[in-house]
Structure formats: structure tokens, C-alpha cells
Tab-separated table of C-alpha atoms in Angstrom:
chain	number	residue	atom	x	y	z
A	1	UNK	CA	-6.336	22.185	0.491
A	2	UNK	CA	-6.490	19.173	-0.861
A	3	UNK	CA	-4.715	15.925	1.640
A	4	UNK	CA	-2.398	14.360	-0.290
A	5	UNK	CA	-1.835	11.793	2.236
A	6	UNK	CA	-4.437	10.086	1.342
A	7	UNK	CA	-3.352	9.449	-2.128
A	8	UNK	CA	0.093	8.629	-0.872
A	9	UNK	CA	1.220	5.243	-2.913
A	10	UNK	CA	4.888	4.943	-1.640
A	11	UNK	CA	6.363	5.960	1.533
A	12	UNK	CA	10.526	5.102	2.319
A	13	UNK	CA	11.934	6.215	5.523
A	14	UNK	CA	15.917	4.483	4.734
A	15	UNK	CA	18.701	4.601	6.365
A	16	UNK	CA	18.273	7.110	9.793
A	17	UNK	CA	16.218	9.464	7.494
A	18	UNK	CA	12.917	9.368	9.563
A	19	UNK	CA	12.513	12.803	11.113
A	20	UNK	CA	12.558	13.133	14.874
A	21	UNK	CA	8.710	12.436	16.331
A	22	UNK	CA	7.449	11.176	13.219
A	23	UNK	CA	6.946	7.793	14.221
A	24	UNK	CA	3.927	8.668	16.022
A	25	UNK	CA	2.441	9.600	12.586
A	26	UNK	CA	2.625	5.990	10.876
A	27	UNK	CA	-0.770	5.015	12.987
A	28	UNK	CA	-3.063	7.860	11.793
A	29	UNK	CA	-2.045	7.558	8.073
A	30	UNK	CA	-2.508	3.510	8.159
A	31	UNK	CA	-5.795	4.278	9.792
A	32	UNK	CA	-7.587	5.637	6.674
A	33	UNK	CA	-5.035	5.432	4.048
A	34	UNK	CA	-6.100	2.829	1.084
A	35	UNK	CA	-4.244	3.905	-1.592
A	36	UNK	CA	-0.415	3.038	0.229
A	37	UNK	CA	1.199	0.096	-1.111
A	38	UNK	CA	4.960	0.386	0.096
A	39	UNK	CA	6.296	1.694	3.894
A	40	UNK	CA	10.135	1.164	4.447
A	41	UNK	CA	11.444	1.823	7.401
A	42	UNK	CA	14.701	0.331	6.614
A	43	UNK	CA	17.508	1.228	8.777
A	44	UNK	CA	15.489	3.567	11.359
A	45	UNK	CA	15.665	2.588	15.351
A	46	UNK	CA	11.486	3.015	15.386
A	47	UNK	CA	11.413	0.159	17.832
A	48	UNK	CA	8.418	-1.919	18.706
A	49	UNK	CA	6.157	0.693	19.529
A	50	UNK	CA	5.884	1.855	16.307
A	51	UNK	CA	5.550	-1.153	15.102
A	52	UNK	CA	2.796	-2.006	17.358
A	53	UNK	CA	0.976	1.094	16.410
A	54	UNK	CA	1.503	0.277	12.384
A	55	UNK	CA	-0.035	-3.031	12.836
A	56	UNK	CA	-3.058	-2.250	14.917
A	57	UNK	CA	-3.840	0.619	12.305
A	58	UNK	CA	-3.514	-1.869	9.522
A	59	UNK	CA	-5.893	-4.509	10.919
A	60	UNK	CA	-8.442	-1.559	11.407
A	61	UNK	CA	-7.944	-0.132	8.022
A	62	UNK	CA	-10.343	-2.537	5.860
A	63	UNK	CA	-10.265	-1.161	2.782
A	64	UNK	CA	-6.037	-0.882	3.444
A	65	UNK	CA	-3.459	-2.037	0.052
A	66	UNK	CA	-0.405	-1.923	1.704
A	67	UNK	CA	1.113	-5.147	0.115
A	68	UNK	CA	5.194	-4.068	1.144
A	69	UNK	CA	6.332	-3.411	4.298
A	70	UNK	CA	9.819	-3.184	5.008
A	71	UNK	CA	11.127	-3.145	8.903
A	72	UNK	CA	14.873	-3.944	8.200
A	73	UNK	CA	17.289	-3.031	11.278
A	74	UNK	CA	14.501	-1.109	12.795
A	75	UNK	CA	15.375	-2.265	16.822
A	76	UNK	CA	12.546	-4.279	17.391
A	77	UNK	CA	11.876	-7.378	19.355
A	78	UNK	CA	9.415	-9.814	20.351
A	79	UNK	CA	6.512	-7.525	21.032
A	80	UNK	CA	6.598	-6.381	17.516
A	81	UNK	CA	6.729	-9.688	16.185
A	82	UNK	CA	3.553	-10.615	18.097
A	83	UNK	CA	1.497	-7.332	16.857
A	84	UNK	CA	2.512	-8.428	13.613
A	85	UNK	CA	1.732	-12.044	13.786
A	86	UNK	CA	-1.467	-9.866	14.983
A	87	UNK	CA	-2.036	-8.612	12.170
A	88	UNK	CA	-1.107	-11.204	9.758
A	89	UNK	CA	-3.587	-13.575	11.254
A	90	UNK	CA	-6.401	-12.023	8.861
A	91	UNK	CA	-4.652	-9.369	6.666
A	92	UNK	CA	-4.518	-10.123	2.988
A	93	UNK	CA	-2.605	-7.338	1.410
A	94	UNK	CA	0.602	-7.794	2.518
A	95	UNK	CA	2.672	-9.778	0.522
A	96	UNK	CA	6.167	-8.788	1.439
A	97	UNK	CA	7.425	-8.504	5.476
A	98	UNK	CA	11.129	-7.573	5.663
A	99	UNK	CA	12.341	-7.591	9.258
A	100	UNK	CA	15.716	-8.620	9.195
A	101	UNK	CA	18.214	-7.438	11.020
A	102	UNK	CA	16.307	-7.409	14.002
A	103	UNK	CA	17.754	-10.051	16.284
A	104	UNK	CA	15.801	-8.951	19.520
A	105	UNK	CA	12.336	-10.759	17.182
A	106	UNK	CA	14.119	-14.157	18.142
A	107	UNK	CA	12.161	-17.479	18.534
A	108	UNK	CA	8.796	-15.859	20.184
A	109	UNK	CA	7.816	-13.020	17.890
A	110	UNK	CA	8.991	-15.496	14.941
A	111	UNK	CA	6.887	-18.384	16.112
A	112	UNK	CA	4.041	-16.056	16.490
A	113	UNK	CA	4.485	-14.607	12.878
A	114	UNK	CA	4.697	-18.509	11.668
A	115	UNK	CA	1.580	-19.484	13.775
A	116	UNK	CA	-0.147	-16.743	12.630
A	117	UNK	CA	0.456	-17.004	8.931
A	118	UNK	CA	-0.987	-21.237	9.029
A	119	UNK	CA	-4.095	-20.256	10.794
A	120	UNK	CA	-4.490	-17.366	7.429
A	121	UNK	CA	-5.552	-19.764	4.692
A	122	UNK	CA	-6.051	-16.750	2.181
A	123	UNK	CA	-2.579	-14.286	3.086
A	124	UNK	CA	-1.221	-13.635	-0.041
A	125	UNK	CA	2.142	-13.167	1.653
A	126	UNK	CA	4.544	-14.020	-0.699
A	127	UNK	CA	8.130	-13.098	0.688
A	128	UNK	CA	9.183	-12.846	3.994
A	129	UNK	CA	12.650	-11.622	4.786
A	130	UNK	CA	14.273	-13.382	8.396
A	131	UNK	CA	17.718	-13.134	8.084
A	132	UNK	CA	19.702	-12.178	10.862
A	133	UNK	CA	16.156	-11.799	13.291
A	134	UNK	CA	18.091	-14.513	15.885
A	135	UNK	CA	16.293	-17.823	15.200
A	136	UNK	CA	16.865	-21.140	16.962
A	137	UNK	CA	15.761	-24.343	17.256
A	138	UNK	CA	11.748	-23.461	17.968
A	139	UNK	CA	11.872	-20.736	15.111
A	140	UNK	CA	12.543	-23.398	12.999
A	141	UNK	CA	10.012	-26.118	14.101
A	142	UNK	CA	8.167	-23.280	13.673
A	143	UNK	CA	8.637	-22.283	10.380
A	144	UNK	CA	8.966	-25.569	9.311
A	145	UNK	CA	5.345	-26.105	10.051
A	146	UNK	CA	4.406	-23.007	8.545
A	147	UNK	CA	5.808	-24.927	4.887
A	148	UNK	CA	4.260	-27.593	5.387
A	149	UNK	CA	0.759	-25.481	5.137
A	150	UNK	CA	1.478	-22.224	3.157
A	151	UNK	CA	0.762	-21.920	-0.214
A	152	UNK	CA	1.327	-18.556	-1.191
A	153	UNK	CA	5.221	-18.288	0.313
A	154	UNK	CA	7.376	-18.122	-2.947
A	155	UNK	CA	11.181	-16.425	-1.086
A	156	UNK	CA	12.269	-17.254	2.333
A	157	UNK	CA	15.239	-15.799	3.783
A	158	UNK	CA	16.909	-17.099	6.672
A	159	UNK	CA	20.616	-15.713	6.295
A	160	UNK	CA	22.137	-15.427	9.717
């Protein structure tokens, strides 16, 4: 029959719904998917080694689309922020990263995301969603160089 993930456009995960041992299966459908646009993950405890896997597949996936990916209150922490900061150093699909409600991210994975995002001079990231990821002091130097540069950035939220 006929694999209709590959066609897959939209895929939502909210609130606890993500079946037990399914987050293994994120990394072989980001691998050769190109015709996702949207994964949420909202509100599921995946923590940062699904995350890691989702990015890696991403970078590897050239011909990849996904443009929203939503990681709200999924438990991770630094070493997710850093895969992702990974990935967004040459990605240009994305153009909406939700992780809030992560406060284990903090300063490092949000300085890496920041870093990562002024050495991309063609991200088309448009809306990244911070609020409530623990940021101090060198999150915001951080970010604040990260404005200074970025063009594309249109919504930045930094709610505690």
C-alpha cells in the first residue's frame, strides 16, 4: 500500500496525547519527509532526546518544508537548545520555533539558538516563542545581539 507518511502535511501531538514509544518515530519521518509543514508537540514530556533526534533528521532532510515546529512544555533543556541552534545554523524552512515553557533551555541552549540564528543570514525564521524557557542576564545580551542582525524576526516572546 501506498505510505501516506510521506504525504503527511500536519502532524499535532497536544496536550499528553503522544502515544507511548512514539517518540522514537519523529527521526525516521523527518528523514525523508518533504511534504510536512507543522509538528506540535505541545504539552508532551518528549525531552531532549527527541528533540535531538528531530533536529539532526531535519538538517539531513534537504529537500525538508517543515516551516512550524512547536516544542511547548515538552521537558527539555539545554542539550535540546544546542541541537536546535544546530540546526538553525543553516535551515531555511522553519519559520516558527515555539519552546516555551521549557525552563531547563535557560541561558546556554538560548544563547546557542541566538548565536546560531546571526551566523544564518538567509533563516526565514519569523517567530520564535521564549516565554517562560528561564532567561537571564546572558540570554538577553544574547538575544539582544541577535536584533541587532536579524532581519526576518517579525514576533518575539519573552513572557516569563
Amino acid at each position: 500500500g501506498q505510505n501516506t507518511w510521506t504525504e503527511l502535511r500536519d502532524l499535532r501531538f497536544a496536550a499528553r496525547s503522544l502515544p507511548a514509544g512514539f517518540e522514537g518515530a519523529f527521526g525516521r519521518l523527518l528523514q525523508t519527509n518533504t511534504s510536512l509543514r507543522s509538528l506540535t508537540l505541545d504539552s508532551n514530556a518528549v525531552g531532549d532526546a527527541t528533540v535531538v533526534e528531530i533536529a539532526d533528521a531535519v538538517l539531513k532532510n534537504q529537500g525538508t518544508r517543515l516551516s512550524d515546529l512547536n516544542l511547548r512544555a515538552t521537558n527539555i533543556g539545554a542539550r535540546a537548545g544546542d541541537a536546535l541552534a544546530g540546526l538553525l545554523r543553516s535551515n531555511h524552512s522553519l519559520e516558527v520555533l515555539a519552546l516555551s515553557s521549557n525552563k531547563n533551555v535557560g541561558d546556554s541552549g538560548i544563547g546557542a539558538l541566538a548565536r546560531a540564528l546571526r551566523e544564518n543570514s538567509e533563516t526565514q525564521l519569523r517567530k520564535l516563542l521564549f516565554a517562560g524557557v528561564g532567561l537571564g542576564p546572558p540570554a538577553g545580551e544574547s538575544i539582544s545581539a541577535l536584533l541587532r542582525s536579524n532581519r526576518s524576526l517579525e514576533w518575539l516572546d519573552l513572557d516569563r
